[in-house]
Coordinates of C-alpha atoms and ligand atoms in Angstrom, one line a residue:
M1 CA 9.9 16.2 0.5
N2 CA 13.1 15.2 2.0
A3 CA 14.4 12.6 -0.5
T4 CA 17.1 11.2 1.7
R5 CA 14.7 10.6 4.5
F6 CA 12.1 9.1 2.1
W7 CA 14.6 6.6 0.6
A8 CA 16.0 5.6 4.0
N9 CA 12.5 4.8 5.4
F10 CA 11.4 3.1 2.2
R11 CA 14.4 0.9 2.0
H12 CA 14.1 0.1 5.7
L13 CA 10.5 -1.1 5.3
Q14 CA 11.3 -2.9 2.0
T15 CA 13.9 -5.1 3.5
I16 CA 11.6 -6.8 6.0
G17 CA 10.6 -10.2 4.8
K18 CA 12.7 -9.9 1.7
R19 CA 14.2 -13.2 0.4
K20 CA 16.2 -14.0 -2.7
D21 CA 13.0 -14.7 -4.7
G22 CA 10.9 -11.8 -3.6
A23 CA 9.1 -10.2 -0.7
Y24 CA 7.3 -12.3 1.9
R25 CA 5.3 -10.0 4.1
V26 CA 2.2 -12.1 4.0
A27 CA -0.5 -10.8 6.4
W28 CA -0.8 -12.7 9.7
T29 CA 2.9 -13.8 9.6
E30 CA 5.8 -12.8 11.7
E31 CA 7.3 -10.8 8.8
D32 CA 4.1 -8.8 8.4
Q33 CA 4.1 -8.1 12.2
M34 CA 7.7 -7.1 12.0
A35 CA 7.0 -4.6 9.2
R36 CA 4.1 -3.0 11.2
Q37 CA 6.3 -2.8 14.3
T38 CA 9.1 -1.2 12.3
L39 CA 6.7 1.4 11.0
L40 CA 5.5 2.1 14.5
D41 CA 9.2 2.5 15.6
L42 CA 9.8 5.0 12.7
L43 CA 6.7 7.0 13.7
H44 CA 7.9 7.2 17.3
Q45 CA 11.4 8.2 16.2
E46 CA 9.9 11.0 14.2
G47 CA 7.9 12.2 17.2
L48 CA 4.5 11.3 15.8
H49 CA 1.8 9.7 17.8
G50 CA 1.8 6.1 16.4
Y51 CA -0.4 3.2 17.4
Q52 CA -1.9 -0.1 16.1
D53 CA -5.7 -0.3 16.2
G54 CA -7.8 -3.3 17.0
A55 CA -7.8 -4.5 13.4
G56 CA -4.0 -4.4 13.1
N57 CA -3.9 -1.1 11.1
I58 CA -1.0 1.2 12.0
W59 CA -1.8 4.9 12.4
G60 CA 0.5 7.9 12.6
I61 CA -1.1 11.1 13.7
W62 CA -0.2 14.7 13.3
S63 CA -2.8 17.0 14.8
P64 CA -2.0 20.7 14.9
V65 CA -5.6 21.8 14.4
D66 CA -8.1 21.6 17.2
N67 CA -11.3 19.8 16.4
A68 CA -10.5 19.3 12.7
P69 CA -11.0 16.0 10.8
Y70 CA -8.0 14.3 9.2
L71 CA -6.6 14.0 5.7
V72 CA -5.4 10.4 5.8
M73 CA -2.7 9.0 3.5
G74 CA -1.8 5.4 3.3
S75 CA -1.5 2.0 1.7
H76 CA -0.5 -1.5 3.0
L77 CA 2.7 -3.2 4.2
D78 CA 1.6 -6.8 3.5
S79 CA 2.7 -8.5 0.3
V80 CA 1.7 -11.5 -1.7
P81 CA 4.2 -14.5 -1.4
R82 CA 7.2 -13.9 -3.7
G83 CA 5.9 -10.3 -4.1
G84 CA 7.6 -7.1 -5.2
D85 CA 9.4 -4.2 -3.5
F86 CA 6.8 -1.6 -4.3
D87 CA 3.2 -2.8 -4.0
G88 CA 1.8 -1.2 -0.9
V89 CA 5.1 -0.5 0.9
F90 CA 5.9 2.3 -1.5
G91 CA 2.6 4.1 -0.7
V92 CA 3.2 3.7 3.0
A93 CA 6.7 5.2 2.8
A94 CA 5.3 8.0 0.6
A95 CA 2.5 8.7 3.0
L96 CA 5.1 8.9 5.9
E97 CA 7.3 11.3 3.9
S98 CA 4.4 13.5 2.9
L99 CA 3.1 13.7 6.5
L100 CA 6.6 14.5 7.8
A101 CA 7.2 17.1 5.2
M102 CA 3.9 18.8 6.1
R103 CA 4.8 18.5 9.8
D104 CA 8.2 20.2 9.0
K105 CA 6.5 23.0 7.1
A106 CA 2.7 23.1 7.4
P107 CA 0.4 24.1 4.6
E108 CA -1.3 27.5 5.1
P109 CA -4.0 28.0 6.0
L110 CA -4.3 24.6 7.7
C111 CA -7.9 23.3 7.8
L112 CA -7.3 19.6 8.3
N113 CA -5.1 17.4 10.5
G114 CA -2.9 14.8 8.9
A115 CA -2.5 11.1 9.4
L116 CA -0.9 8.0 7.9
V117 CA -2.4 4.6 7.8
A118 CA -0.9 1.2 6.9
F119 CA -3.9 -1.0 6.4
A120 CA -3.8 -4.6 7.7
D121 CA -4.2 -7.6 5.3
E122 CA -4.8 -5.8 2.0
E123 CA -3.9 -8.8 -0.1
G124 CA -6.0 -11.5 1.6
V125 CA -3.5 -14.2 0.8
G126 CA -4.0 -16.7 3.7
F127 CA -7.6 -16.4 4.7
N128 CA -9.4 -14.7 1.7
S129 CA -9.8 -11.7 3.8
G130 CA -8.3 -9.0 1.6
L131 CA -9.0 -5.3 2.3
F132 CA -9.4 -6.4 5.9
G133 CA -8.1 -3.3 7.6
S134 CA -10.0 -0.7 5.5
R135 CA -13.2 -2.8 5.7
A136 CA -12.8 -2.8 9.5
V137 CA -12.2 1.0 9.6
C138 CA -15.3 1.6 7.5
G139 CA -17.5 -0.7 9.6
F140 CA -18.0 -3.2 6.7
L141 CA -17.0 -6.3 8.7
T142 CA -19.6 -8.2 10.7
R143 CA -19.0 -10.9 13.2
E144 CA -20.3 -13.4 10.6
I145 CA -17.9 -12.2 7.9
F146 CA -15.0 -12.1 10.4
N147 CA -15.7 -15.6 11.7
N148 CA -16.0 -16.9 8.1
F149 CA -12.6 -15.9 6.8
H150 CA -10.8 -19.2 6.2
D151 CA -8.0 -20.7 4.1
D152 CA -8.6 -22.6 0.8
S153 CA -8.8 -26.0 2.6
G154 CA -11.5 -24.7 4.9
T155 CA -9.6 -26.0 7.9
R156 CA -7.8 -22.8 9.2
Y157 CA -9.8 -19.8 10.2
L158 CA -8.6 -16.2 10.6
A159 CA -10.5 -15.9 13.9
E160 CA -8.1 -18.6 15.3
T161 CA -4.9 -17.1 13.9
A162 CA -5.6 -13.3 14.5
P163 CA -5.5 -13.5 18.3
R164 CA -1.8 -14.4 18.1
F165 CA -1.4 -10.9 16.7
G166 CA -3.7 -9.3 19.3
I167 CA -6.7 -9.1 17.0
T168 CA -10.1 -10.5 17.9
W169 CA -13.6 -9.8 16.8
E170 CA -14.0 -7.9 20.0
S171 CA -11.1 -5.6 19.1
V172 CA -12.2 -5.3 15.4
S173 CA -15.7 -4.3 16.4
H174 CA -14.6 -1.6 18.8
L175 CA -12.3 0.5 16.7
D176 CA -12.1 4.1 17.7
V177 CA -11.5 5.6 14.3
I178 CA -10.3 9.3 13.9
P179 CA -12.7 11.5 11.9
I180 CA -11.6 11.2 8.3
A181 CA -12.2 14.0 5.8
V182 CA -10.3 12.6 2.8
Y183 CA -8.2 9.6 2.0
L184 CA -5.3 9.6 -0.5
E185 CA -3.3 6.6 -1.7
L186 CA -0.2 6.6 -3.9
H187 CA 0.5 3.2 -5.5
V188 CA 2.5 1.8 -8.4
E189 CA 0.2 1.2 -11.3
Q190 CA 1.0 -2.6 -11.5
G191 CA 0.0 -2.5 -15.2
P192 CA 1.6 -1.3 -18.4
N193 CA -0.5 1.9 -19.3
L194 CA 1.7 4.6 -17.8
D195 CA 5.0 2.9 -18.7
R196 CA 3.9 2.4 -22.3
S197 CA 2.6 6.0 -22.6
G198 CA 5.7 7.5 -21.0
I199 CA 3.5 9.5 -18.7
P200 CA 4.7 9.7 -15.1
V201 CA 1.4 10.3 -13.2
G202 CA -1.9 8.4 -13.3
V203 CA -5.0 10.0 -11.9
V204 CA -7.4 7.1 -11.2
N205 CA -11.0 7.6 -12.0
V206 CA -12.4 4.2 -11.2
I207 CA -11.3 1.1 -9.3
T208 CA -12.2 -2.1 -11.1
G209 CA -14.8 -4.4 -9.6
R210 CA -13.8 -8.0 -8.7
S211 CA -15.4 -11.4 -8.4
Q212 CA -13.4 -14.0 -6.5
G213 CA -14.2 -17.5 -5.4
F214 CA -13.5 -21.2 -6.0
A215 CA -15.1 -23.8 -8.2
R216 CA -15.1 -27.5 -7.1
F217 CA -15.3 -30.1 -9.9
V218 CA -16.4 -33.6 -9.0
G219 CA -15.7 -36.8 -10.9
Q220 CA -15.1 -40.5 -10.1
Q221 CA -11.8 -41.7 -8.7
N222 CA -10.5 -44.5 -10.8
H223 CA -7.5 -46.4 -12.2
A224 CA -5.3 -44.4 -14.7
G225 CA -4.5 -47.6 -16.8
T226 CA -7.7 -49.7 -16.8
T227 CA -10.3 -47.0 -17.3
P228 CA -11.1 -46.5 -21.0
M229 CA -11.1 -42.9 -22.0
P230 CA -14.8 -42.7 -22.9
L231 CA -15.8 -44.0 -19.4
R232 CA -13.8 -41.5 -17.4
E233 CA -15.3 -38.9 -15.1
D234 CA -12.1 -36.9 -14.6
A235 CA -12.5 -34.0 -12.3
L236 CA -9.2 -32.5 -13.2
L237 CA -10.1 -32.5 -16.9
Y238 CA -13.4 -30.7 -16.1
A239 CA -11.4 -28.1 -14.1
A240 CA -8.8 -27.8 -16.9
N241 CA -11.5 -27.1 -19.5
A242 CA -13.0 -24.5 -17.2
V243 CA -9.6 -22.7 -16.9
V244 CA -9.3 -22.5 -20.6
R245 CA -12.9 -21.3 -21.0
L246 CA -12.4 -18.5 -18.5
N247 CA -9.5 -17.2 -20.5
Q248 CA -11.7 -17.2 -23.7
I249 CA -14.8 -15.7 -22.1
V250 CA -13.0 -12.8 -20.4
G251 CA -11.0 -12.2 -23.5
R252 CA -14.1 -11.8 -25.6
A253 CA -15.8 -9.6 -22.9
G254 CA -12.8 -7.2 -22.5
A255 CA -12.5 -8.2 -18.8
V256 CA -9.6 -10.0 -17.2
G257 CA -9.8 -13.4 -15.5
T258 CA -7.3 -15.5 -13.6
V259 CA -7.1 -19.0 -12.1
G260 CA -4.2 -18.8 -9.7
Q261 CA -4.6 -22.1 -8.0
L262 CA -5.6 -25.6 -9.1
K263 CA -5.6 -28.5 -6.7
A264 CA -6.6 -32.1 -7.6
M265 CA -7.4 -35.0 -5.2
P266 CA -6.2 -37.5 -4.4
G267 CA -3.2 -36.2 -6.3
S268 CA -1.5 -39.3 -7.6
P269 CA -0.1 -39.8 -11.2
N270 CA -1.8 -43.1 -11.6
V271 CA -5.2 -42.1 -10.2
I272 CA -8.0 -40.2 -12.0
A273 CA -8.9 -37.3 -9.8
D274 CA -12.4 -37.3 -8.2
S275 CA -12.1 -33.7 -7.1
A276 CA -10.4 -30.6 -8.4
V277 CA -10.7 -27.1 -7.0
V278 CA -9.7 -23.9 -8.9
S279 CA -9.6 -20.4 -7.6
F280 CA -10.8 -17.6 -9.8
D281 CA -10.5 -13.8 -10.0
V282 CA -12.5 -11.8 -12.6
R283 CA -12.3 -8.0 -13.0
S284 CA -13.6 -5.2 -15.1
P285 CA -14.3 -1.5 -14.5
S286 CA -17.8 -2.3 -15.7
D287 CA -19.9 -4.4 -13.3
T288 CA -22.2 -5.5 -16.1
V289 CA -19.3 -6.8 -18.1
R290 CA -17.9 -8.6 -15.1
N291 CA -21.2 -10.1 -14.0
I292 CA -22.0 -11.4 -17.5
A293 CA -18.5 -12.9 -17.9
V294 CA -18.8 -14.8 -14.5
R295 CA -22.4 -16.0 -15.4
D296 CA -21.3 -17.3 -18.8
W297 CA -18.3 -19.0 -17.4
V298 CA -20.3 -20.7 -14.6
N299 CA -22.9 -21.9 -17.2
S300 CA -20.1 -23.5 -19.2
W301 CA -18.9 -25.7 -16.4
H302 CA -19.3 -29.5 -16.3
G303 CA -19.6 -31.0 -12.9
G304 CA -18.7 -27.9 -11.1
T305 CA -20.1 -25.9 -8.1
L306 CA -19.2 -22.5 -6.9
F307 CA -18.1 -21.8 -3.3
A308 CA -16.7 -19.0 -1.2
Y309 CA -17.9 -16.5 -3.8
H310 CA -17.5 -12.8 -3.0
E311 CA -17.4 -9.6 -5.1
E312 CA -16.7 -5.9 -4.9
A313 CA -18.5 -3.6 -7.3
A314 CA -16.4 -1.1 -9.3
V315 CA -15.9 2.2 -7.4
P316 CA -15.7 5.6 -9.2
L317 CA -13.4 8.0 -7.4
Y318 CA -14.3 11.6 -6.5
P319 CA -13.9 14.0 -9.4
A320 CA -13.0 17.1 -7.3
I321 CA -10.0 15.2 -5.9
Q322 CA -8.9 13.9 -9.3
D323 CA -8.8 17.6 -10.3
V324 CA -6.6 18.5 -7.3
I325 CA -4.2 15.6 -8.2
A326 CA -4.0 16.7 -11.8
R327 CA -3.2 20.3 -10.7
A328 CA -0.6 19.0 -8.3
A329 CA 1.1 17.1 -11.1
S330 CA 1.0 20.1 -13.4
K331 CA 2.5 22.3 -10.7
E332 CA 5.3 19.8 -10.4
G333 CA 5.8 20.0 -14.2
L334 CA 4.6 16.4 -14.7
K335 CA 2.3 15.0 -17.4
A336 CA -0.7 13.2 -16.0
M337 CA -3.4 11.0 -17.5
T338 CA -6.6 9.6 -16.3
V339 CA -6.5 5.8 -15.8
P340 CA -8.7 3.1 -14.3
S341 CA -7.2 0.9 -11.7
W342 CA -7.3 -2.8 -12.6
A343 CA -5.9 -3.7 -9.2
V344 CA -8.0 -3.3 -6.1
H345 CA -6.9 -1.1 -3.3
D346 CA -8.0 0.0 0.2
A347 CA -8.9 3.2 -1.6
M348 CA -11.9 1.4 -3.1
I349 CA -13.3 0.7 0.4
M350 CA -12.5 4.1 1.7
A351 CA -14.2 5.7 -1.3
K352 CA -17.5 4.3 -0.1
K353 CA -17.2 6.4 3.0
V354 CA -15.1 9.5 2.3
P355 CA -13.8 11.5 -0.7
T356 CA -10.8 9.5 -1.9
G357 CA -8.0 10.0 -4.4
L358 CA -5.7 7.4 -5.9
I359 CA -2.5 8.3 -7.7
F360 CA -0.3 6.0 -9.8
I361 CA 3.3 6.0 -10.9
P362 CA 4.6 3.8 -13.8
S363 CA 5.5 0.1 -13.2
V364 CA 8.3 -0.9 -15.5
Q365 CA 6.7 -3.3 -18.1
G366 CA 3.6 -3.4 -15.9
I367 CA 5.0 -6.2 -13.8
S368 CA 3.6 -6.6 -10.3
H369 CA 2.9 -9.3 -7.7
A370 CA 6.3 -10.6 -8.7
A371 CA 9.9 -10.0 -7.6
E372 CA 10.6 -8.2 -10.9
E373 CA 8.2 -5.4 -9.9
F374 CA 10.1 -2.1 -10.4
S375 CA 9.5 1.6 -10.6
H376 CA 12.2 4.1 -11.4
P377 CA 13.5 6.1 -8.5
Q378 CA 12.7 9.3 -10.3
H379 CA 9.1 8.2 -10.8
C380 CA 8.9 7.3 -7.1
E381 CA 10.1 10.7 -6.0
E382 CA 7.8 12.4 -8.5
G383 CA 4.9 10.4 -7.1
V384 CA 5.7 11.5 -3.5
R385 CA 5.9 15.1 -4.6
V386 CA 2.5 14.8 -6.3
L387 CA 1.0 13.1 -3.1
E388 CA 2.5 15.8 -0.9
D389 CA 1.3 18.6 -3.1
T390 CA -2.2 17.1 -3.3
A391 CA -2.3 16.7 0.5
R392 CA -1.1 20.3 1.0
S393 CA -3.8 21.6 -1.3
L394 CA -6.5 19.6 0.4
C395 CA -5.3 20.4 3.9
A396 CA -5.4 24.1 3.0
S397 CA -8.9 24.0 1.5
D398 CA -12.3 23.4 2.9
L399 CA -13.4 20.2 1.2
R400 CA -17.0 20.8 2.1
R401 CA -17.1 23.6 -0.5
Q402 CA -16.0 21.1 -3.1
E403 CA -18.8 18.5 -2.7
P404 CA -19.9 17.5 -6.1
K405 CA -23.6 17.9 -6.8
S406 CA -25.7 14.7 -7.1
E407 CA -27.4 13.8 -10.4
D408 CA -30.6 15.4 -9.2
E409 CA -29.2 18.5 -7.8
G410 CA -28.3 21.5 -10.0
K411 CA -30.8 20.5 -12.6
G412 CA -33.4 23.0 -11.2
S413 CA -36.7 21.7 -9.9
Ligands
LIG1 O1 -5.3 -8.1 -5.9 C1 -5.2 -6.9 -6.0 O2 -5.6 -6.2 -7.0 C2 -4.4 -6.1 -5.0 O3 -3.1 -6.0 -5.4 N1 -4.5 -6.7 -3.7
LIG2 MN1 -1.1 -6.3 -4.4
LIG3 MN1 -1.3 -2.9 -3.3

């Protein structure tokens, strides 16, 4: 890698949408658009073929081998509101550097072409449309799903906003995707395991499953002074009890659960709320644990109904690629450990279609989705070196020879 070039490009991308209290590159905003345009400019300056596809994904292409599929490296540029300086953008800058380093000095023999991707709308902040770009690339979006992405109030739809950025169902459904042999993503861990262990490289074996949605609690709007306590039907109290119960249930199950939003109506200090809506997000590397936790929680509600529910199953990653990553770390003289990913990533979508690897570096104190998110520069550079090394090995090998045998194969018949 060229460390100077990596830091220059990384810093350049990081500054877009940066405010005093954190990063604001929320998908489908001007800042997000600016970040994607800046990446395109960087790709063009470096002489790579760069373009935006019909789903808003940015691609950078290096294709020295005729008729070969691509090793694709990437992540996302969008952030949560008040987000950190590393989530996503680090992986994109690392992918850019690894691709440029291979372009400068190609692996030998070279069996695969190389590409970078910055997936659109990974976070799903505005329209509950997370992992949008990777889902589009893998053909997992239908017209119905696309038309149904909406904000929490149910009044703003992605299908109305996206055309301002040149994206329509027509463009999403006609993506001309390059042939992909393997997908690699480098990301900050966003949790405390590597930082606590003092181990610089995480080789991810499974990406946690996730259930997300909203619960609406209904009560009776009434007067805050005159309504005796036993006669109240307080929607906000029902919601508050549900928030506490989620915490207890996932704690017992060994899963994680979050209520990140709570809205009460009509929202006046002297009025008992007749409606309260909470968001929820429940995760576990075990789908059984997650499903039981969600079921038990829903059964514990009083006056609540579920809406806008969606889930992603946990995704195991490809063992042969985990081995290549571990070897790359060892070649760089770095300790590595196998870890699950408790955050979701575009890698979990890509892994359903192509062999996929996910590499982590430590996040200081495991803080992420916050302005305090930080990874040491040395760890960043080590991560890029492991990504580049892994990419070199995979580009110089014939992946088809590494296909793992299915459960039934290899047992004799
Ligand atoms: O929510 C997630 O796990 C990811 O950071 N989008
Ligand atoms: Mn994130
Ligand atoms: Mn991310």
